[in-house]
PDB file of C-alpha atoms in Angstrom:
ATOM      1  CA  THR A   1       0.000   0.000   0.000  1.00  0.00           C
ATOM      2  CA  VAL A   2       1.336   3.398  -0.965  1.00  0.00           C
ATOM      3  CA  LEU A   3      -0.035   6.653   0.494  1.00  0.00           C
ATOM      4  CA  SER A   4       0.455   9.863  -1.453  1.00  0.00           C
ATOM      5  CA  GLY A   5      -0.060  13.192   0.272  1.00  0.00           C
ATOM      6  CA  PHE A   6       0.957  11.968   3.738  1.00  0.00           C
ATOM      7  CA  ASP A   7       1.914  14.935   5.899  1.00  0.00           C
ATOM      8  CA  ASP A   8       4.670  13.942   8.346  1.00  0.00           C
ATOM      9  CA  ALA A   9       4.238  17.072  10.466  1.00  0.00           C
ATOM     10  CA  SER A  10       0.565  16.558  11.247  1.00  0.00           C
ATOM     11  CA  LYS A  11       0.625  12.750  10.810  1.00  0.00           C
ATOM     12  CA  SER A  12      -2.294  13.173   8.424  1.00  0.00           C
ATOM     13  CA  ILE A  13      -2.912  11.416   5.133  1.00  0.00           C
ATOM     14  CA  VAL A  14      -4.341  14.580   3.616  1.00  0.00           C
ATOM     15  CA  GLY A  15      -2.349  17.455   2.304  1.00  0.00           C
ATOM     16  CA  LYS A  16      -3.210  21.132   2.274  1.00  0.00           C
ATOM     17  CA  ASP A  17      -5.756  20.512  -0.464  1.00  0.00           C
ATOM     18  CA  ASN A  18      -7.652  17.994   1.751  1.00  0.00           C
ATOM     19  CA  LYS A  19      -6.906  15.239  -0.758  1.00  0.00           C
ATOM     20  CA  ALA A  20      -5.094  11.931  -0.447  1.00  0.00           C
ATOM     21  CA  LYS A  21      -4.277   9.025  -2.718  1.00  0.00           C
ATOM     22  CA  VAL A  22      -4.146   5.429  -1.549  1.00  0.00           C
ATOM     23  CA  GLN A  23      -2.639   2.892  -3.926  1.00  0.00           C
ATOM     24  CA  PHE A  24      -3.002  -0.877  -3.468  1.00  0.00           C
ATOM     25  CA  GLN A  25      -0.966  -3.564  -5.187  1.00  0.00           C
ATOM     26  CA  VAL A  26      -3.642  -6.004  -6.415  1.00  0.00           C
ATOM     27  CA  GLY A  27      -1.656  -8.286  -8.692  1.00  0.00           C
ATOM     28  CA  ALA A  28       1.691  -9.887  -9.340  1.00  0.00           C
ATOM     29  CA  ASN A  29       2.918  -7.236 -11.776  1.00  0.00           C
ATOM     30  CA  ALA A  30       4.112  -3.778 -10.763  1.00  0.00           C
ATOM     31  CA  ASN A  31       1.357  -2.017 -12.720  1.00  0.00           C
ATOM     32  CA  ASP A  32      -1.473  -4.131 -11.250  1.00  0.00           C
ATOM     33  CA  THR A  33      -2.624  -1.419  -8.869  1.00  0.00           C
ATOM     34  CA  LEU A  34      -5.820   0.084  -7.542  1.00  0.00           C
ATOM     35  CA  GLN A  35      -5.614   3.761  -6.655  1.00  0.00           C
ATOM     36  CA  LEU A  36      -8.206   5.567  -4.548  1.00  0.00           C
ATOM     37  CA  ASP A  37      -8.347   9.368  -4.646  1.00  0.00           C
ATOM     38  CA  LEU A  38      -9.811  10.602  -1.371  1.00  0.00           C
ATOM     39  CA  GLN A  39     -11.174  14.035  -0.408  1.00  0.00           C
ATOM     40  CA  LEU A  40     -11.653  15.172   3.225  1.00  0.00           C
ATOM     41  CA  HIS A  41     -15.053  16.739   3.948  1.00  0.00           C
ATOM     42  CA  GLY A  42     -15.639  19.109   6.846  1.00  0.00           C
ATOM     43  CA  ASN A  43     -13.084  21.438   8.350  1.00  0.00           C
ATOM     44  CA  GLY A  44     -10.980  18.609   9.827  1.00  0.00           C
ATOM     45  CA  GLN A  45     -10.819  20.258  13.249  1.00  0.00           C
ATOM     46  CA  GLY A  46     -11.087  17.991  16.298  1.00  0.00           C
ATOM     47  CA  ASP A  47     -13.288  14.925  15.998  1.00  0.00           C
ATOM     48  CA  ASP A  48     -15.974  16.494  13.851  1.00  0.00           C
ATOM     49  CA  THR A  49     -16.820  15.043  10.459  1.00  0.00           C
ATOM     50  CA  LYS A  50     -13.572  13.475   9.325  1.00  0.00           C
ATOM     51  CA  ASN A  51     -15.235  11.749   6.421  1.00  0.00           C
ATOM     52  CA  TYR A  52     -13.437  10.954   3.236  1.00  0.00           C
ATOM     53  CA  SER A  53     -15.218  10.406  -0.021  1.00  0.00           C
ATOM     54  CA  LEU A  54     -13.901   8.428  -2.925  1.00  0.00           C
ATOM     55  CA  SER A  55     -13.722  10.970  -5.716  1.00  0.00           C
ATOM     56  CA  SER A  56     -12.043   8.770  -8.291  1.00  0.00           C
ATOM     57  CA  LEU A  57     -10.634   5.321  -8.782  1.00  0.00           C
ATOM     58  CA  MET A  58      -7.522   4.644 -10.859  1.00  0.00           C
ATOM     59  CA  VAL A  59      -8.002   1.563 -12.995  1.00  0.00           C
ATOM     60  CA  ALA A  60      -5.259  -1.053 -12.976  1.00  0.00           C
ATOM     61  CA  ALA A  61      -4.268  -2.968 -16.090  1.00  0.00           C
ATOM     62  CA  GLY A  62      -7.128  -5.054 -17.460  1.00  0.00           C
ATOM     63  CA  MET A  63      -9.800  -3.881 -14.989  1.00  0.00           C
ATOM     64  CA  THR A  64     -13.035  -2.050 -15.763  1.00  0.00           C
ATOM     65  CA  VAL A  65     -14.729   0.440 -13.458  1.00  0.00           C
ATOM     66  CA  ASN A  66     -17.632   2.627 -14.643  1.00  0.00           C
ATOM     67  CA  ASN A  67     -16.672   2.356 -18.331  1.00  0.00           C
ATOM     68  CA  ALA A  68     -13.004   3.215 -17.667  1.00  0.00           C
ATOM     69  CA  THR A  69     -11.285   0.289 -19.315  1.00  0.00           C
ATOM     70  CA  GLN A  70      -7.699   1.224 -20.032  1.00  0.00           C
ATOM     71  CA  ALA A  71      -4.869   1.059 -17.557  1.00  0.00           C
ATOM     72  CA  GLY A  72      -4.286   4.440 -15.993  1.00  0.00           C
ATOM     73  CA  SER A  73      -7.733   5.792 -16.826  1.00  0.00           C
ATOM     74  CA  THR A  74      -9.790   7.332 -14.049  1.00  0.00           C
ATOM     75  CA  ALA A  75     -13.396   6.574 -13.197  1.00  0.00           C
ATOM     76  CA  SER A  76     -14.906   9.579 -11.435  1.00  0.00           C
ATOM     77  CA  PHE A  77     -17.905   9.245  -9.165  1.00  0.00           C
ATOM     78  CA  LYS A  78     -20.675  11.832  -9.205  1.00  0.00           C
ATOM     79  CA  SER A  79     -21.255  13.673  -5.953  1.00  0.00           C
ATOM     80  CA  GLY A  80     -24.347  11.609  -5.182  1.00  0.00           C
ATOM     81  CA  ASN A  81     -22.437   8.365  -5.654  1.00  0.00           C
ATOM     82  CA  ASN A  82     -19.392   9.042  -3.477  1.00  0.00           C
ATOM     83  CA  ILE A  83     -18.289   6.253  -1.211  1.00  0.00           C
ATOM     84  CA  VAL A  84     -17.699   7.833   2.186  1.00  0.00           C
ATOM     85  CA  PHE A  85     -14.983   6.648   4.563  1.00  0.00           C
ATOM     86  CA  ASN A  86     -15.286   7.784   8.185  1.00  0.00           C
ATOM     87  CA  VAL A  87     -12.003   8.022  10.086  1.00  0.00           C
ATOM     88  CA  SER A  88     -13.187  10.111  13.043  1.00  0.00           C
ATOM     89  CA  ASN A  89     -12.162   7.439  15.575  1.00  0.00           C
ATOM     90  CA  SER A  90     -10.335   4.130  15.620  1.00  0.00           C
ATOM     91  CA  THR A  91     -13.523   2.042  15.334  1.00  0.00           C
ATOM     92  CA  ALA A  92     -14.703   4.019  12.306  1.00  0.00           C
ATOM     93  CA  ALA A  93     -11.235   3.792  10.777  1.00  0.00           C
ATOM     94  CA  GLN A  94     -11.211   0.008  11.327  1.00  0.00           C
ATOM     95  CA  ASP A  95     -14.649  -0.209   9.686  1.00  0.00           C
ATOM     96  CA  THR A  96     -13.317   1.831   6.788  1.00  0.00           C
ATOM     97  CA  LEU A  97     -10.344  -0.511   6.410  1.00  0.00           C
ATOM     98  CA  ALA A  98     -12.705  -3.487   6.598  1.00  0.00           C
ATOM     99  CA  ASN A  99     -14.785  -1.939   3.805  1.00  0.00           C
ATOM    100  CA  ILE A 100     -11.667  -1.383   1.717  1.00  0.00           C
ATOM    101  CA  ASP A 101     -10.737  -5.037   2.327  1.00  0.00           C
ATOM    102  CA  LYS A 102     -14.201  -6.041   1.130  1.00  0.00           C
ATOM    103  CA  VAL A 103     -13.712  -4.005  -2.046  1.00  0.00           C
ATOM    104  CA  ILE A 104     -10.332  -5.656  -2.614  1.00  0.00           C
ATOM    105  CA  ASN A 105     -11.921  -9.088  -2.029  1.00  0.00           C
ATOM    106  CA  VAL A 106     -14.630  -8.265  -4.574  1.00  0.00           C
ATOM    107  CA  ILE A 107     -11.924  -7.267  -7.038  1.00  0.00           C
ATOM    108  CA  ASP A 108     -10.050 -10.510  -6.337  1.00  0.00           C
ATOM    109  CA  THR A 109     -13.261 -12.496  -6.845  1.00  0.00           C
ATOM    110  CA  LYS A 110     -13.972 -10.712 -10.127  1.00  0.00           C
ATOM    111  CA  ARG A 111     -10.405 -11.325 -11.270  1.00  0.00           C
ATOM    112  CA  GLY A 112     -10.873 -15.004 -10.408  1.00  0.00           C
ATOM    113  CA  ASP A 113     -14.150 -15.080 -12.340  1.00  0.00           C
ATOM    114  CA  PHE A 114     -12.486 -13.429 -15.327  1.00  0.00           C
ATOM    115  CA  GLY A 115      -9.576 -15.867 -15.093  1.00  0.00           C
ATOM    116  CA  ALA A 116     -11.971 -18.825 -15.057  1.00  0.00           C
ATOM    117  CA  LEU A 117     -13.850 -17.375 -18.025  1.00  0.00           C
ATOM    118  CA  GLN A 118     -10.580 -16.831 -19.866  1.00  0.00           C
ATOM    119  CA  ASN A 119      -9.548 -20.449 -19.182  1.00  0.00           C
ATOM    120  CA  ARG A 120     -12.899 -21.708 -20.502  1.00  0.00           C
ATOM    121  CA  MET A 121     -12.551 -19.566 -23.619  1.00  0.00           C
ATOM    122  CA  GLU A 122      -8.994 -20.790 -24.219  1.00  0.00           C
ATOM    123  CA  SER A 123     -10.165 -24.382 -23.753  1.00  0.00           C
ATOM    124  CA  THR A 124     -13.012 -23.833 -26.222  1.00  0.00           C
ATOM    125  CA  ILE A 125     -10.633 -22.272 -28.748  1.00  0.00           C
ATOM    126  CA  SER A 126      -8.230 -25.192 -28.336  1.00  0.00           C
ATOM    127  CA  ASN A 127     -11.088 -27.677 -28.755  1.00  0.00           C
ATOM    128  CA  GLN A 128     -12.370 -25.928 -31.896  1.00  0.00           C
ATOM    129  CA  THR A 129      -8.849 -25.856 -33.344  1.00  0.00           C
ATOM    130  CA  ASN A 130      -8.515 -29.579 -32.625  1.00  0.00           C
ATOM    131  CA  ILE A 131     -11.867 -30.252 -34.328  1.00  0.00           C
ATOM    132  CA  ALA A 132     -10.780 -28.270 -37.411  1.00  0.00           C
ATOM    133  CA  ASN A 133      -7.472 -30.172 -37.595  1.00  0.00           C
ATOM    134  CA  ASN A 134      -9.239 -33.533 -37.234  1.00  0.00           C
ATOM    135  CA  GLU A 135     -11.717 -32.609 -39.971  1.00  0.00           C
ATOM    136  CA  THR A 136      -8.885 -31.610 -42.307  1.00  0.00           C
ATOM    137  CA  ASP A 137      -7.070 -34.880 -41.586  1.00  0.00           C
ATOM    138  CA  ALA A 138     -10.252 -36.886 -42.229  1.00  0.00           C
ATOM    139  CA  ARG A 139     -10.851 -35.137 -45.555  1.00  0.00           C
ATOM    140  CA  SER A 140      -7.261 -35.846 -46.558  1.00  0.00           C
ATOM    141  CA  ARG A 141      -7.630 -39.543 -45.699  1.00  0.00           C
ATOM    142  CA  ILE A 142     -10.905 -39.756 -47.660  1.00  0.00           C
ATOM    143  CA  ARG A 143      -9.274 -38.127 -50.696  1.00  0.00           C
ATOM    144  CA  ASP A 144      -6.293 -40.478 -50.387  1.00  0.00           C
ATOM    145  CA  THR A 145      -8.670 -43.457 -50.201  1.00  0.00           C
ATOM    146  CA  ASP A 146     -10.642 -42.221 -53.244  1.00  0.00           C
ATOM    147  CA  TYR A 147      -7.396 -41.773 -55.187  1.00  0.00           C
ATOM    148  CA  ALA A 148      -6.185 -45.248 -54.226  1.00  0.00           C
ATOM    149  CA  THR A 149      -9.519 -46.764 -55.298  1.00  0.00           C
ATOM    150  CA  GLU A 150      -9.417 -44.999 -58.661  1.00  0.00           C
ATOM    151  CA  ALA A 151      -5.766 -45.953 -59.195  1.00  0.00           C
ATOM    152  CA  SER A 152      -6.678 -49.592 -58.462  1.00  0.00           C
ATOM    153  CA  ASN A 153      -9.605 -49.436 -60.900  1.00  0.00           C
ATOM    154  CA  LEU A 154      -7.315 -47.927 -63.551  1.00  0.00           C
ATOM    155  CA  SER A 155      -4.782 -50.745 -63.061  1.00  0.00           C
ATOM    156  CA  ALA A 156      -7.541 -53.355 -63.368  1.00  0.00           C
ATOM    157  CA  GLN A 157      -8.843 -51.747 -66.571  1.00  0.00           C
ATOM    158  CA  SER A 158      -5.318 -51.585 -67.964  1.00  0.00           C
ATOM    159  CA  ILE A 159      -4.777 -55.309 -67.260  1.00  0.00           C
ATOM    160  CA  VAL A 160      -8.104 -56.178 -68.911  1.00  0.00           C
ATOM    161  CA  GLN A 161      -7.214 -54.046 -71.937  1.00  0.00           C
ATOM    162  CA  GLN A 162      -3.773 -55.651 -72.264  1.00  0.00           C
ATOM    163  CA  ALA A 163      -5.319 -59.123 -71.997  1.00  0.00           C
ATOM    164  CA  ALA A 164      -7.862 -58.252 -74.681  1.00  0.00           C
ATOM    165  CA  SER A 165      -5.104 -56.944 -76.970  1.00  0.00           C
ATOM    166  CA  SER A 166      -3.074 -60.086 -76.403  1.00  0.00           C
ATOM    167  CA  MET A 167      -6.058 -62.327 -77.207  1.00  0.00           C
ATOM    168  CA  LEU A 168      -6.850 -60.313 -80.315  1.00  0.00           C
ATOM    169  CA  THR A 169      -3.250 -60.606 -81.472  1.00  0.00           C
ATOM    170  CA  GLN A 170      -3.326 -64.366 -80.995  1.00  0.00           C
ATOM    171  CA  ALA A 171      -6.676 -64.635 -82.743  1.00  0.00           C
ATOM    172  CA  ASN A 172      -5.288 -62.729 -85.753  1.00  0.00           C
ATOM    173  CA  SER A 173      -2.132 -64.824 -85.854  1.00  0.00           C
ATOM    174  CA  LEU A 174      -3.965 -68.212 -86.173  1.00  0.00           C
ATOM    175  CA  PRO A 175      -5.378 -67.645 -89.686  1.00  0.00           C
ATOM    176  CA  GLN A 176      -1.991 -66.451 -90.890  1.00  0.00           C
ATOM    177  CA  LEU A 177      -0.358 -69.552 -89.400  1.00  0.00           C
ATOM    178  CA  ALA A 178      -2.814 -71.753 -91.282  1.00  0.00           C
ATOM    179  CA  LEU A 179      -2.102 -69.910 -94.546  1.00  0.00           C
ATOM    180  CA  SER A 180       1.634 -70.229 -94.049  1.00  0.00           C
ATOM    181  CA  LEU A 181       1.255 -74.006 -93.521  1.00  0.00           C
ATOM    182  CA  LEU A 182      -0.772 -74.332 -96.690  1.00  0.00           C
ATOM    183  CA  GLY A 183       1.341 -72.349 -98.768  1.00  0.00           C
TER     184      GLY A 183
END
């Protein structure tokens, strides 16, 4: 977790502009991050309303939030849709952290769902590729079989034709043999 805007002097996570950024590492790669831009509401004096609202969410690589699909794009929330984090006391801060953990768990679950879907799609693609290869192989074997059958038929016809020619030659030679004996 990386906090931007942390003020060492006041030990506050908000700067002079009442804004803070919290960045979570949500994946194995360095750019698989989730960044929350927070804004402090109220005057921040004492224990009055120290509520933070989520004003934008930085999208990590491959994630989609409110139609922001590219890595590094920002999904802004309208004022009526802000997610408010109360850090006025330790219990509220713990609840806020628990809510952030829930959001991270939802993201992990969605990533798992997308991973499972991706695996199913890759399996389907592999299966369809295998089917196409098997069909091509079957067509090739059928064509080879058809060619072999036709080549066999051609050889049989050639043998029959040669036998017929041989018989015709012998039939023509008998009358000439008889004439040569007579003459």
